[in-house]
Amino acid sequence: MPLGMVILGRQGSGKGTQAVKIAESLGVIHISTGDMLRAAFAEGTELGLEAKSIMDAGDLVPDTVINGIVEERLLKDDVKQGGFLLDGFPRTVGQAEALLSYAENDLCLALNLDVSIDEVMTRMLARGRDDDTAEAITRRLELYETETAPLLSWFTERGILKVVDGNGTETEVFGRLMEVIEEILGK
Ligand code: AMP
């Protein structure tokens, strides 16, 4: 059965970087909804153009839109065969419920990369991405608390949440993540 995982964490927690490393190490497909939206914008699709202003403001693309994109991606052969690691999705309970309806049997682990608000602020201001204005960062952190943080108890109730300390070097954090993953896979 393919392996399905999600990685949660505040924007700037390092989850994108770690997700790439984990996916490479396990041979699963890394699916970043932020990357997909940025690619859509770069290609000039209608979706990309619509999403751009939402992203620049630090707001969330509507669930119906993002759920459709993820469902379509999960149906592709590479994911069906290799499994997936979702990064940046789900961000709301509505998205988590949709994910469960697409991939309940494959979903075995939700990792939460835990980094404090102060630390992610510092990291995001340093990375200097297009949508990393002070206003957008504040808005994204606000939405994380109201929309995404409830997912921690949602995944806990389903028995698949593991919290990993995201402070320290990239290598240290990767080691901690892999330890948790290997423990789950070994079960
Ligand atoms: P990220 O690269 O994950 O930080 O995402 C960048 C931006 O894309 C976010 O600030 C949102 O505007 C949008 N986005 C990415 N993933 C989602 C999602 N699952 N739900 C809604 N909006 C999203």
Tab-separated table of N, CA and C in Angstrom, residues 38-175:
chain	number	residue	atom	x	y	z
A	38	ARG	N	2.493	28.505	-7.342
A	38	ARG	CA	3.515	29.377	-7.950
A	38	ARG	C	3.809	28.945	-9.385
A	39	ALA	N	3.800	27.625	-9.634
A	39	ALA	CA	4.024	27.122	-11.000
A	39	ALA	C	2.870	27.544	-11.905
A	40	ALA	N	1.650	27.490	-11.373
A	40	ALA	CA	0.479	27.885	-12.168
A	40	ALA	C	0.571	29.360	-12.543
A	41	PHE	N	1.067	30.169	-11.612
A	41	PHE	CA	1.220	31.601	-11.914
A	41	PHE	C	2.299	31.805	-12.984
A	42	ALA	N	3.417	31.084	-12.829
A	42	ALA	CA	4.526	31.217	-13.782
A	42	ALA	C	4.074	30.822	-15.184
A	43	GLU	N	3.151	29.838	-15.264
A	43	GLU	CA	2.637	29.402	-16.573
A	43	GLU	C	1.557	30.339	-17.097
A	44	GLY	N	1.088	31.230	-16.229
A	44	GLY	CA	0.074	32.198	-16.644
A	44	GLY	C	-1.321	31.620	-16.745
A	45	THR	N	-1.603	30.509	-16.040
A	45	THR	CA	-2.955	29.942	-16.097
A	45	THR	C	-3.916	30.826	-15.292
A	46	GLU	N	-5.197	30.626	-15.566
A	46	GLU	CA	-6.232	31.408	-14.880
A	46	GLU	C	-6.137	31.205	-13.367
A	47	LEU	N	-5.955	29.933	-12.976
A	47	LEU	CA	-5.816	29.604	-11.561
A	47	LEU	C	-4.638	30.359	-10.941
A	48	GLY	N	-3.509	30.341	-11.645
A	48	GLY	CA	-2.308	30.978	-11.129
A	48	GLY	C	-2.504	32.475	-10.945
A	49	LEU	N	-3.149	33.089	-11.928
A	49	LEU	CA	-3.357	34.536	-11.860
A	49	LEU	C	-4.309	34.891	-10.717
A	50	GLU	N	-5.326	34.066	-10.543
A	50	GLU	CA	-6.283	34.311	-9.441
A	50	GLU	C	-5.622	34.107	-8.089
A	51	ALA	N	-4.797	33.071	-7.999
A	51	ALA	CA	-4.179	32.739	-6.721
A	51	ALA	C	-3.137	33.776	-6.303
A	52	LYS	N	-2.492	34.397	-7.278
A	52	LYS	CA	-1.371	35.294	-6.993
A	52	LYS	C	-1.731	36.400	-5.988
A	53	SER	N	-2.868	37.067	-6.204
A	53	SER	CA	-3.200	38.186	-5.311
A	53	SER	C	-3.550	37.669	-3.918
A	54	ILE	N	-4.150	36.481	-3.873
A	54	ILE	CA	-4.468	35.866	-2.575
A	54	ILE	C	-3.170	35.539	-1.844
A	55	MET	N	-2.228	34.981	-2.565
A	55	MET	CA	-0.944	34.603	-1.962
A	55	MET	C	-0.176	35.831	-1.498
A	56	ASP	N	-0.185	36.871	-2.327
A	56	ASP	CA	0.538	38.098	-1.959
A	56	ASP	C	-0.018	38.724	-0.690
A	57	ALA	N	-1.314	38.540	-0.472
A	57	ALA	CA	-1.931	39.113	0.734
A	57	ALA	C	-1.744	38.195	1.945
A	58	GLY	N	-1.252	36.976	1.705
A	58	GLY	CA	-1.075	36.031	2.809
A	58	GLY	C	-2.367	35.318	3.157
A	59	ASP	N	-3.375	35.451	2.276
A	59	ASP	CA	-4.657	34.779	2.523
A	59	ASP	C	-4.627	33.350	1.998
A	60	LEU	N	-5.717	32.623	2.257
A	60	LEU	CA	-5.798	31.235	1.807
A	60	LEU	C	-6.638	31.134	0.538
A	61	VAL	N	-6.155	30.361	-0.409
A	61	VAL	CA	-6.926	30.038	-1.602
A	61	VAL	C	-8.131	29.208	-1.114
A	62	PRO	N	-9.343	29.442	-1.684
A	62	PRO	CA	-10.523	28.727	-1.178
A	62	PRO	C	-10.363	27.197	-1.208
A	63	ASP	N	-10.933	26.551	-0.203
A	63	ASP	CA	-10.847	25.087	-0.088
A	63	ASP	C	-11.278	24.378	-1.369
A	64	THR	N	-12.369	24.823	-1.966
A	64	THR	CA	-12.885	24.112	-3.143
A	64	THR	C	-11.840	24.085	-4.257
A	65	VAL	N	-11.115	25.189	-4.409
A	65	VAL	CA	-10.099	25.284	-5.455
A	65	VAL	C	-8.924	24.366	-5.131
A	66	ILE	N	-8.393	24.515	-3.923
A	66	ILE	CA	-7.173	23.782	-3.570
A	66	ILE	C	-7.463	22.276	-3.435
A	67	ASN	N	-8.638	21.934	-2.923
A	67	ASN	CA	-8.987	20.510	-2.796
A	67	ASN	C	-9.015	19.840	-4.172
A	68	GLY	N	-9.543	20.558	-5.156
A	68	GLY	CA	-9.624	20.002	-6.511
A	68	GLY	C	-8.232	19.736	-7.075
A	69	ILE	N	-7.325	20.670	-6.835
A	69	ILE	CA	-5.953	20.518	-7.344
A	69	ILE	C	-5.276	19.314	-6.699
A	70	VAL	N	-5.459	19.185	-5.381
A	70	VAL	CA	-4.803	18.083	-4.664
A	70	VAL	C	-5.412	16.741	-5.074
A	71	GLU	N	-6.717	16.699	-5.186
A	71	GLU	CA	-7.360	15.432	-5.560
A	71	GLU	C	-6.833	14.954	-6.916
A	72	GLU	N	-6.747	15.894	-7.850
A	72	GLU	CA	-6.272	15.552	-9.189
A	72	GLU	C	-4.832	15.006	-9.137
A	73	ARG	N	-4.012	15.654	-8.306
A	73	ARG	CA	-2.598	15.231	-8.196
A	73	ARG	C	-2.486	13.839	-7.572
A	74	LEU	N	-3.331	13.575	-6.578
A	74	LEU	CA	-3.257	12.288	-5.877
A	74	LEU	C	-3.700	11.122	-6.767
A	75	LEU	N	-4.437	11.459	-7.829
A	75	LEU	CA	-4.925	10.401	-8.719
A	75	LEU	C	-3.890	9.979	-9.759
A	76	LYS	N	-2.792	10.741	-9.854
A	76	LYS	CA	-1.772	10.421	-10.860
A	76	LYS	C	-1.028	9.131	-10.485
A	77	ASP	N	-0.555	8.418	-11.514
A	77	ASP	CA	0.087	7.115	-11.303
A	77	ASP	C	1.298	7.157	-10.387
A	78	ASP	N	2.142	8.207	-10.535
A	78	ASP	CA	3.361	8.252	-9.715
A	78	ASP	C	3.019	8.256	-8.224
A	79	VAL	N	1.976	8.985	-7.863
A	79	VAL	CA	1.569	9.058	-6.460
A	79	VAL	C	0.916	7.746	-6.023
A	80	LYS	N	0.097	7.206	-6.896
A	80	LYS	CA	-0.584	5.944	-6.560
A	80	LYS	C	0.422	4.840	-6.303
A	81	GLN	N	1.525	4.888	-7.047
A	81	GLN	CA	2.537	3.844	-6.869
A	81	GLN	C	3.536	4.182	-5.778
A	82	GLY	N	3.978	5.445	-5.750
A	82	GLY	CA	5.093	5.797	-4.865
A	82	GLY	C	4.690	6.324	-3.504
A	83	GLY	N	3.420	6.734	-3.355
A	83	GLY	CA	3.003	7.367	-2.115
A	83	GLY	C	3.294	8.860	-2.144
A	84	PHE	N	2.901	9.572	-1.078
A	84	PHE	CA	3.031	11.035	-1.119
A	84	PHE	C	3.404	11.620	0.232
A	85	LEU	N	4.021	12.788	0.144
A	85	LEU	CA	4.225	13.637	1.315
A	85	LEU	C	3.675	15.006	0.956
A	86	LEU	N	2.562	15.369	1.572
A	86	LEU	CA	1.934	16.667	1.300
A	86	LEU	C	2.549	17.742	2.181
A	87	ASP	N	2.853	18.870	1.563
A	87	ASP	CA	3.513	19.980	2.246
A	87	ASP	C	2.706	21.253	1.969
A	88	GLY	N	2.133	21.836	3.019
A	88	GLY	CA	1.307	23.040	2.829
A	88	GLY	C	-0.167	22.703	2.649
A	89	PHE	N	-0.501	21.445	2.741
A	89	PHE	CA	-1.888	20.965	2.638
A	89	PHE	C	-2.026	19.758	3.550
A	90	PRO	N	-3.038	19.638	4.369
A	90	PRO	CA	-4.161	20.563	4.533
A	90	PRO	C	-3.800	21.759	5.423
A	91	ARG	N	-4.503	22.855	5.195
A	91	ARG	CA	-4.334	24.052	6.014
A	91	ARG	C	-5.628	24.415	6.743
A	92	THR	N	-6.710	23.706	6.460
A	92	THR	CA	-7.980	23.950	7.159
A	92	THR	C	-8.612	22.578	7.455
A	93	VAL	N	-9.575	22.574	8.371
A	93	VAL	CA	-10.256	21.314	8.676
A	93	VAL	C	-11.012	20.815	7.431
A	94	GLY	N	-11.566	21.748	6.660
A	94	GLY	CA	-12.262	21.357	5.422
A	94	GLY	C	-11.325	20.616	4.472
A	95	GLN	N	-10.087	21.095	4.383
A	95	GLN	CA	-9.107	20.427	3.508
A	95	GLN	C	-8.722	19.061	4.070
A	96	ALA	N	-8.592	18.975	5.397
A	96	ALA	CA	-8.222	17.696	6.015
A	96	ALA	C	-9.323	16.665	5.773
A	97	GLU	N	-10.572	17.113	5.870
A	97	GLU	CA	-11.679	16.186	5.637
A	97	GLU	C	-11.687	15.716	4.186
A	98	ALA	N	-11.397	16.645	3.284
A	98	ALA	CA	-11.336	16.269	1.866
A	98	ALA	C	-10.206	15.253	1.658
A	99	LEU	N	-9.056	15.503	2.271
A	99	LEU	CA	-7.922	14.589	2.115
A	99	LEU	C	-8.278	13.182	2.591
A	100	LEU	N	-8.958	13.136	3.707
A	100	LEU	CA	-9.345	11.834	4.246
A	100	LEU	C	-10.251	11.100	3.264
A	101	SER	N	-11.110	11.847	2.583
A	101	SER	CA	-12.008	11.191	1.637
A	101	SER	C	-11.239	10.713	0.400
A	102	TYR	N	-10.090	11.339	0.086
A	102	TYR	CA	-9.337	10.898	-1.100
A	102	TYR	C	-8.366	9.776	-0.751
A	103	ALA	N	-7.825	9.809	0.481
A	103	ALA	CA	-6.656	8.956	0.738
A	103	ALA	C	-6.657	8.343	2.126
A	104	GLU	N	-7.820	8.065	2.667
A	104	GLU	CA	-7.881	7.597	4.061
A	104	GLU	C	-6.986	6.378	4.318
A	105	ASN	N	-7.019	5.433	3.387
A	105	ASN	CA	-6.280	4.190	3.626
A	105	ASN	C	-4.769	4.363	3.599
A	106	ASP	N	-4.322	5.381	2.880
A	106	ASP	CA	-2.870	5.566	2.730
A	106	ASP	C	-2.289	6.487	3.790
A	107	LEU	N	-3.131	7.290	4.426
A	107	LEU	CA	-2.627	8.323	5.331
A	107	LEU	C	-2.221	7.715	6.670
A	108	CYS	N	-0.900	7.720	6.940
A	108	CYS	CA	-0.469	7.051	8.163
A	108	CYS	C	0.234	7.978	9.144
A	109	LEU	N	0.573	9.194	8.714
A	109	LEU	CA	1.346	10.053	9.608
A	109	LEU	C	1.164	11.533	9.278
A	110	ALA	N	0.919	12.328	10.325
A	110	ALA	CA	0.917	13.791	10.198
A	110	ALA	C	2.030	14.313	11.095
A	111	LEU	N	3.044	14.899	10.471
A	111	LEU	CA	4.168	15.440	11.237
A	111	LEU	C	3.902	16.917	11.491
A	112	ASN	N	4.105	17.366	12.714
A	112	ASN	CA	4.032	18.804	12.958
A	112	ASN	C	5.410	19.310	13.344
A	113	LEU	N	5.959	20.139	12.478
A	113	LEU	CA	7.285	20.701	12.737
A	113	LEU	C	7.097	21.943	13.603
A	114	ASP	N	7.499	21.820	14.845
A	114	ASP	CA	7.177	22.835	15.838
A	114	ASP	C	8.291	23.881	15.993
A	115	VAL	N	7.977	25.111	15.580
A	115	VAL	CA	8.913	26.238	15.732
A	115	VAL	C	8.102	27.432	16.236
A	116	SER	N	8.656	28.192	17.189
A	116	SER	CA	7.901	29.288	17.801
A	116	SER	C	7.615	30.412	16.804
A	117	ILE	N	6.613	31.240	17.118
A	117	ILE	CA	6.244	32.366	16.251
A	117	ILE	C	7.434	33.318	16.082
A	118	ASP	N	8.144	33.621	17.163
A	118	ASP	CA	9.284	34.543	17.085
A	118	ASP	C	10.336	34.036	16.107
A	119	GLU	N	10.619	32.749	16.198
A	119	GLU	CA	11.662	32.178	15.351
A	119	GLU	C	11.230	32.173	13.870
A	120	VAL	N	9.971	31.828	13.576
A	120	VAL	CA	9.560	31.801	12.159
A	120	VAL	C	9.535	33.203	11.569
A	121	MET	N	9.182	34.194	12.377
A	121	MET	CA	9.205	35.604	11.937
A	121	MET	C	10.609	35.955	11.450
A	122	THR	N	11.589	35.650	12.273
A	122	THR	CA	12.982	35.950	11.931
A	122	THR	C	13.379	35.231	10.641
A	123	ARG	N	13.016	33.940	10.540
A	123	ARG	CA	13.399	33.156	9.355
A	123	ARG	C	12.727	33.681	8.096
A	124	MET	N	11.425	34.041	8.196
A	124	MET	CA	10.707	34.480	6.993
A	124	MET	C	11.220	35.818	6.499
A	125	LEU	N	11.531	36.712	7.439
A	125	LEU	CA	12.041	38.022	7.021
A	125	LEU	C	13.400	37.846	6.347
A	126	ALA	N	14.132	36.813	6.751
A	126	ALA	CA	15.457	36.579	6.171
A	126	ALA	C	15.375	35.929	4.793
A	127	ARG	N	14.319	35.110	4.511
A	127	ARG	CA	14.316	34.374	3.238
A	127	ARG	C	13.912	35.253	2.055
A	128	GLY	N	13.155	36.338	2.336
A	128	GLY	CA	12.895	37.344	1.298
A	128	GLY	C	12.141	36.882	0.079
A	129	ARG	N	11.151	35.967	0.254
A	129	ARG	CA	10.339	35.546	-0.891
A	129	ARG	C	9.412	36.700	-1.272
A	130	ASP	N	8.912	36.650	-2.515
A	130	ASP	CA	8.015	37.679	-3.049
A	130	ASP	C	6.870	38.054	-2.117
A	131	ASP	N	6.249	37.007	-1.537
A	131	ASP	CA	5.069	37.236	-0.694
A	131	ASP	C	5.449	37.362	0.788
A	132	ASP	N	6.712	37.590	1.078
A	132	ASP	CA	7.138	37.726	2.475
A	132	ASP	C	7.206	39.178	2.945
A	133	THR	N	6.128	39.933	2.709
A	133	THR	CA	6.058	41.284	3.269
A	133	THR	C	5.613	41.149	4.721
A	134	ALA	N	5.890	42.165	5.536
A	134	ALA	CA	5.522	42.102	6.950
A	134	ALA	C	4.017	41.846	7.122
A	135	GLU	N	3.199	42.505	6.270
A	135	GLU	CA	1.737	42.338	6.375
A	135	GLU	C	1.327	40.903	6.045
A	136	ALA	N	1.882	40.380	4.951
A	136	ALA	CA	1.502	39.021	4.532
A	136	ALA	C	1.957	37.992	5.557
A	137	ILE	N	3.130	38.206	6.131
A	137	ILE	CA	3.636	37.267	7.140
A	137	ILE	C	2.697	37.261	8.351
A	138	THR	N	2.327	38.453	8.806
A	138	THR	CA	1.425	38.564	9.953
A	138	THR	C	0.096	37.868	9.662
A	139	ARG	N	-0.425	38.108	8.456
A	139	ARG	CA	-1.704	37.509	8.067
A	139	ARG	C	-1.586	35.974	8.016
A	140	ARG	N	-0.499	35.460	7.459
A	140	ARG	CA	-0.330	34.008	7.371
A	140	ARG	C	-0.222	33.378	8.756
A	141	LEU	N	0.471	34.078	9.659
A	141	LEU	CA	0.603	33.515	11.012
A	141	LEU	C	-0.741	33.525	11.737
A	142	GLU	N	-1.515	34.596	11.500
A	142	GLU	CA	-2.855	34.693	12.089
A	142	GLU	C	-3.732	33.535	11.600
A	143	LEU	N	-3.714	33.344	10.268
A	143	LEU	CA	-4.526	32.268	9.680
A	143	LEU	C	-4.046	30.901	10.141
A	144	TYR	N	-2.756	30.773	10.379
A	144	TYR	CA	-2.237	29.496	10.879
A	144	TYR	C	-2.904	29.180	12.218
A	145	GLU	N	-2.947	30.178	13.091
A	145	GLU	CA	-3.534	29.938	14.420
A	145	GLU	C	-5.020	29.617	14.334
A	146	THR	N	-5.766	30.380	13.505
A	146	THR	CA	-7.222	30.176	13.481
A	146	THR	C	-7.642	28.989	12.611
A	147	GLU	N	-6.982	28.810	11.472
A	147	GLU	CA	-7.445	27.789	10.513
A	147	GLU	C	-6.662	26.475	10.585
A	148	THR	N	-5.337	26.579	10.774
A	148	THR	CA	-4.507	25.370	10.644
A	148	THR	C	-4.228	24.701	11.988
A	149	ALA	N	-4.005	25.512	13.044
A	149	ALA	CA	-3.695	24.907	14.345
A	149	ALA	C	-4.779	23.912	14.819
A	150	PRO	N	-6.071	24.165	14.531
A	150	PRO	CA	-7.076	23.167	14.922
A	150	PRO	C	-6.830	21.776	14.328
A	151	LEU	N	-6.042	21.714	13.271
A	151	LEU	CA	-5.744	20.408	12.670
A	151	LEU	C	-4.888	19.545	13.583
A	152	LEU	N	-4.162	20.195	14.512
A	152	LEU	CA	-3.298	19.398	15.388
A	152	LEU	C	-4.163	18.478	16.244
A	153	SER	N	-5.242	19.013	16.818
A	153	SER	CA	-6.097	18.120	17.607
A	153	SER	C	-6.891	17.182	16.698
A	154	TRP	N	-7.209	17.679	15.505
A	154	TRP	CA	-7.944	16.842	14.531
A	154	TRP	C	-7.133	15.585	14.195
A	155	PHE	N	-5.835	15.759	13.925
A	155	PHE	CA	-4.984	14.598	13.606
A	155	PHE	C	-4.682	13.769	14.864
A	156	THR	N	-4.592	14.447	16.018
A	156	THR	CA	-4.365	13.706	17.267
A	156	THR	C	-5.528	12.749	17.519
A	157	GLU	N	-6.752	13.266	17.316
A	157	GLU	CA	-7.941	12.420	17.517
A	157	GLU	C	-7.922	11.193	16.610
A	158	ARG	N	-7.302	11.328	15.452
A	158	ARG	CA	-7.225	10.195	14.535
A	158	ARG	C	-5.978	9.345	14.778
A	159	GLY	N	-5.223	9.722	15.806
A	159	GLY	CA	-4.093	8.889	16.240
A	159	GLY	C	-2.867	8.920	15.350
A	160	ILE	N	-2.743	9.949	14.488
A	160	ILE	CA	-1.592	9.918	13.577
A	160	ILE	C	-0.680	11.143	13.691
A	161	LEU	N	-0.890	11.998	14.701
A	161	LEU	CA	-0.032	13.185	14.823
A	161	LEU	C	1.256	12.895	15.586
A	162	LYS	N	2.374	13.374	15.051
A	162	LYS	CA	3.651	13.337	15.768
A	162	LYS	C	4.257	14.731	15.726
A	163	VAL	N	4.607	15.263	16.881
A	163	VAL	CA	5.209	16.595	16.947
A	163	VAL	C	6.725	16.452	16.996
A	164	VAL	N	7.388	17.232	16.151
A	164	VAL	CA	8.860	17.186	16.094
A	164	VAL	C	9.395	18.601	16.318
A	165	ASP	N	10.387	18.721	17.180
A	165	ASP	CA	11.010	20.012	17.461
A	165	ASP	C	11.744	20.503	16.203
A	166	GLY	N	11.338	21.668	15.703
A	166	GLY	CA	11.923	22.198	14.470
A	166	GLY	C	13.050	23.193	14.713
A	167	ASN	N	13.500	23.324	15.952
A	167	ASN	CA	14.624	24.220	16.245
A	167	ASN	C	15.933	23.459	16.056
A	168	GLY	N	16.959	24.198	15.649
A	168	GLY	CA	18.265	23.559	15.456
A	168	GLY	C	18.657	23.590	13.997
A	169	THR	N	19.736	22.877	13.659
A	169	THR	CA	20.215	22.908	12.272
A	169	THR	C	19.318	22.015	11.406
A	170	GLU	N	19.436	22.228	10.080
A	170	GLU	CA	18.658	21.444	9.121
A	170	GLU	C	18.917	19.944	9.331
A	171	THR	N	20.164	19.598	9.556
A	171	THR	CA	20.537	18.195	9.720
A	171	THR	C	19.964	17.613	11.013
A	172	GLU	N	20.012	18.394	12.075
A	172	GLU	CA	19.455	17.921	13.348
A	172	GLU	C	17.951	17.661	13.209
A	173	VAL	N	17.255	18.624	12.594
A	173	VAL	CA	15.798	18.493	12.458
A	173	VAL	C	15.455	17.300	11.557
A	174	PHE	N	16.210	17.154	10.469
A	174	PHE	CA	15.975	16.027	9.559
A	174	PHE	C	16.149	14.696	10.304
A	175	GLY	N	17.162	14.617	11.131
A	175	GLY	CA	17.405	13.405	11.924
A	175	GLY	C	16.219	13.084	12.820
